[in-house]
Coordinates of N, CA and C in Angstrom, one line a residue:
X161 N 72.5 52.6 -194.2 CA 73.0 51.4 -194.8 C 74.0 50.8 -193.8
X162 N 73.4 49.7 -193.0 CA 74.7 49.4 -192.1 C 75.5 48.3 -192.5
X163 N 76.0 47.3 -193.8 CA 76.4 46.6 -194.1 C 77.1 46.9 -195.0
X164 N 78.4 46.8 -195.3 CA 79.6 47.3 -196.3 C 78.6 46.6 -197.7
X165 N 78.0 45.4 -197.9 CA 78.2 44.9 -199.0 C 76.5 46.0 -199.7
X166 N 75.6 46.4 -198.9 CA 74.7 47.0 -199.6 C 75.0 48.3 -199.8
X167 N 76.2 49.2 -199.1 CA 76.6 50.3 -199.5 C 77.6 50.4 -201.1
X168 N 78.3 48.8 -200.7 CA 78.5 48.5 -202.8 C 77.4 48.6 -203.6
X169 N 76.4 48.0 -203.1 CA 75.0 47.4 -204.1 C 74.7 49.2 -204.6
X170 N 74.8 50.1 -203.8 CA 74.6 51.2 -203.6 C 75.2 52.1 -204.6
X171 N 76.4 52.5 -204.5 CA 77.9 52.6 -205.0 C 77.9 52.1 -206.7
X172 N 77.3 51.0 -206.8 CA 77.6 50.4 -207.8 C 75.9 50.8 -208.9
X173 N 74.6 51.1 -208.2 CA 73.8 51.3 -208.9 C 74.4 52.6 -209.3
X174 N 74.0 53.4 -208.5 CA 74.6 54.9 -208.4 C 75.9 55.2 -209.7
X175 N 76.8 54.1 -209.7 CA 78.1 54.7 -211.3 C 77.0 53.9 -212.6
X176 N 76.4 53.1 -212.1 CA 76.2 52.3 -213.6 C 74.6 54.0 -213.8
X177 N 73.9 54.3 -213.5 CA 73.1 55.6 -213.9 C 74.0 56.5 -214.1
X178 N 75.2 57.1 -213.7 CA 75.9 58.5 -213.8 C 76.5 57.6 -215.1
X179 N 77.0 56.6 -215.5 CA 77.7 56.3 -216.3 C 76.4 56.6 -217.8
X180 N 75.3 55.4 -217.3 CA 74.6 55.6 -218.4 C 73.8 57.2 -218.5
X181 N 73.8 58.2 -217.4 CA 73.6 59.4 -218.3 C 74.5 59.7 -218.9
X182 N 76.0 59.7 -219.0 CA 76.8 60.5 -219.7 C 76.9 59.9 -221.1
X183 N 76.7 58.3 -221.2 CA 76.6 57.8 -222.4 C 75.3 58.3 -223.5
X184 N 74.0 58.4 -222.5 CA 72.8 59.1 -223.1 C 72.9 60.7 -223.7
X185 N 74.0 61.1 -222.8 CA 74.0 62.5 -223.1 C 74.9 62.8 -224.3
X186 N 76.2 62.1 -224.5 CA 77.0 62.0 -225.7 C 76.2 61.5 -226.8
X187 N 75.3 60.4 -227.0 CA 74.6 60.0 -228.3 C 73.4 61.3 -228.4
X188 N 72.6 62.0 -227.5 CA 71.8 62.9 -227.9 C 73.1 63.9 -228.6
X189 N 73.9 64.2 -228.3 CA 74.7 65.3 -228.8 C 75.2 64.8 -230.3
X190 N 75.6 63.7 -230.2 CA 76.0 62.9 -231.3 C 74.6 63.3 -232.7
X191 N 74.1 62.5 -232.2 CA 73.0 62.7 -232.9 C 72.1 64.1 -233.5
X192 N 72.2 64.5 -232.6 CA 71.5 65.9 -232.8 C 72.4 66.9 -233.5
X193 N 73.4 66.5 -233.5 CA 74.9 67.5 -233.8 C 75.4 66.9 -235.6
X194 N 75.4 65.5 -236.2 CA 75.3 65.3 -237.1 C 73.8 64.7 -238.0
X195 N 73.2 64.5 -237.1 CA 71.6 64.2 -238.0 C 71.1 65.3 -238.4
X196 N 71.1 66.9 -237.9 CA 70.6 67.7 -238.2 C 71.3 68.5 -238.7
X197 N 72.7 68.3 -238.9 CA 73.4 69.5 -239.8 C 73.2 69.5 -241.3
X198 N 73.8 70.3 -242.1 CA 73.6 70.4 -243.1 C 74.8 69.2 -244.2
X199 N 74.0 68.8 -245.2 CA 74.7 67.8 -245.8 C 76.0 67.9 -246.2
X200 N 76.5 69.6 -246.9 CA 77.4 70.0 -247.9 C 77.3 71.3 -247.3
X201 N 78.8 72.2 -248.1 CA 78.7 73.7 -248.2 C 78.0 74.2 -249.0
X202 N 77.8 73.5 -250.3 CA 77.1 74.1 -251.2 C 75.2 74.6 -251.2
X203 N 74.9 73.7 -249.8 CA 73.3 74.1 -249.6 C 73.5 75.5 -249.3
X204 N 72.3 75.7 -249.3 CA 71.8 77.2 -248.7 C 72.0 76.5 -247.2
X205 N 71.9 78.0 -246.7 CA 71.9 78.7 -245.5 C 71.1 77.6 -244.2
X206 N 71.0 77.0 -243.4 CA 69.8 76.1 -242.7 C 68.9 77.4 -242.3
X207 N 67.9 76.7 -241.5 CA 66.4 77.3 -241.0 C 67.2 77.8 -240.1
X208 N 66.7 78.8 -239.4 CA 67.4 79.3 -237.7 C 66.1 79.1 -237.1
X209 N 66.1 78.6 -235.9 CA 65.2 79.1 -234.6 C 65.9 79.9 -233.7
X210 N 65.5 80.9 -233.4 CA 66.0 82.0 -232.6 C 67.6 82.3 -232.7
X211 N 67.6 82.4 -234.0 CA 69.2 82.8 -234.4 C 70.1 81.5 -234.4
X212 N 69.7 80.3 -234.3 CA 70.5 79.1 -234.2 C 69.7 78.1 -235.4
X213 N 70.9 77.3 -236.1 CA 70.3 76.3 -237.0 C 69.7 75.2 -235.6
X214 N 69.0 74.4 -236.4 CA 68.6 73.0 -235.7 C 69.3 72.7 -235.1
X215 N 70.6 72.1 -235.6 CA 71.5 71.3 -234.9 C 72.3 71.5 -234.0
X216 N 72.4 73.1 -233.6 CA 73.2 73.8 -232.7 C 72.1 74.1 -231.5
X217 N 70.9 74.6 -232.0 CA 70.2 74.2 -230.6 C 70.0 73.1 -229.9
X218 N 69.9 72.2 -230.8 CA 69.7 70.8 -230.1 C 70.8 70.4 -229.0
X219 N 72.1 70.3 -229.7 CA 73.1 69.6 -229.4 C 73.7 70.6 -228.2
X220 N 74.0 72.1 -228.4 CA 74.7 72.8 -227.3 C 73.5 73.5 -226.5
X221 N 72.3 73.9 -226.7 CA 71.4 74.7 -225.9 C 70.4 73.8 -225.1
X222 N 69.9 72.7 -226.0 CA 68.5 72.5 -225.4 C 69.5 70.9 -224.4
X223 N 70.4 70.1 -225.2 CA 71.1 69.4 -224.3 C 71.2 69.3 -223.4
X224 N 72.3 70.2 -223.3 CA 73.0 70.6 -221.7 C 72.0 70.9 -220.4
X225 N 70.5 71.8 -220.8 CA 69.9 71.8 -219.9 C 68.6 71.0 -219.8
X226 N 68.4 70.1 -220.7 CA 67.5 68.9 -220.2 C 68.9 67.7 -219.6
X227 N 69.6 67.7 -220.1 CA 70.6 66.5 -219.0 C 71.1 67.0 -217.9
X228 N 70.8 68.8 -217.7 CA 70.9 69.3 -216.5 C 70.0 69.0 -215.4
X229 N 68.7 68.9 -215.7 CA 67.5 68.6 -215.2 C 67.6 67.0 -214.7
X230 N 67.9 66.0 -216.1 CA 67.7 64.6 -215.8 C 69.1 64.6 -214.7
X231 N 70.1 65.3 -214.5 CA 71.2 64.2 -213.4 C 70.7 65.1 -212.0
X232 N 70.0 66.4 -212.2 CA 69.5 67.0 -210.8 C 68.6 66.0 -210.2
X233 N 67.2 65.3 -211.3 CA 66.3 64.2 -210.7 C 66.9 63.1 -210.2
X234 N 68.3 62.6 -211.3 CA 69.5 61.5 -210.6 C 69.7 61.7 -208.9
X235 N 70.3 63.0 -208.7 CA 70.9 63.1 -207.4 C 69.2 63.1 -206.1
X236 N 68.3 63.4 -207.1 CA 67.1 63.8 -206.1 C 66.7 62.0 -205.9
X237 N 66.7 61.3 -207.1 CA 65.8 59.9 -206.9 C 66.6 58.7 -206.6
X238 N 67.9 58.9 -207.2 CA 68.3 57.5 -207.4 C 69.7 57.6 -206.1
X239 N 70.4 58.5 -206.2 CA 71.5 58.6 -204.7 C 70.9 58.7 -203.7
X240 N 71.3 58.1 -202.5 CA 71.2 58.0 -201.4 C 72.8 58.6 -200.6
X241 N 71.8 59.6 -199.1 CA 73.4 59.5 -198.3 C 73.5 58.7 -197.4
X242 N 74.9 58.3 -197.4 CA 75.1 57.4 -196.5 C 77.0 57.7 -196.2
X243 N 77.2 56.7 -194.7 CA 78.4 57.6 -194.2 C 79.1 56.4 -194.8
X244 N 80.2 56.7 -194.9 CA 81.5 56.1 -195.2 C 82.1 55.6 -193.9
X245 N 81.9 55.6 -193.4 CA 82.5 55.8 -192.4 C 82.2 53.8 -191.8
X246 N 83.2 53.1 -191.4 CA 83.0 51.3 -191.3 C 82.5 51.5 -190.0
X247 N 81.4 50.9 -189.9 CA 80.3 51.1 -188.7 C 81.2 49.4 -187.8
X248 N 81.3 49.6 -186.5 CA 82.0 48.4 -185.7 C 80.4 47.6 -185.4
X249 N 80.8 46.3 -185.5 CA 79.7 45.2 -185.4 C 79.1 45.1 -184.4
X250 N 77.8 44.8 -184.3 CA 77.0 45.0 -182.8 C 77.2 43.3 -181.8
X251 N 77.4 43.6 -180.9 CA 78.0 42.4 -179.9 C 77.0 42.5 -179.1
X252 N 76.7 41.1 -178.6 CA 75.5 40.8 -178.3 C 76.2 40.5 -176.5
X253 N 76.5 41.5 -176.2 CA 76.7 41.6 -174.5 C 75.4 41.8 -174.3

């Protein structure tokens, strides 16, 4: 990237995806954490999958590591490296 203004274009794609995973990843948890809990105290007991109700696997087990996965493909597809570093203008000597 040798131009300050496309290392912004850059910079600026790059927070608006880290921004919108963390927004995606707070509504799955949101969601998964009160859509599937249980209404009241007075129900019975929930279903378990592997010793967890619904809502607790969704929200703390299966979450964490599919948004673990999606921000690993983030850093593999969508970041780019590039230096920081202000490159001096090429002069036409």
């Amino acid at each position: 990237m040798k131009t300050l203004s496309a290392r912004y274009r850059q910079a600026h794609k790059e927070a608006k995806w880290a921004v919108g995973l963390a927004l995606a990843y707070f509504a799955w948890w949101y969601f998964s954490a009160y859509a599937f809990a249980p209404a009241g105290i007075d129900e019975a007991l929930p279903t378990l999958y592997w010793g967890f109700p619904l809502w607790f696997l969704l929200a703390c087990i299966i979450g964490p590591i599919l948004f673990t996965v999606l921000c690993g493909l983030m850093v593999k597809y969508i970041y780019r490296d590039m230096s920081l570093e202000i490159e001096p203008e090429a002069s036409d000597e």
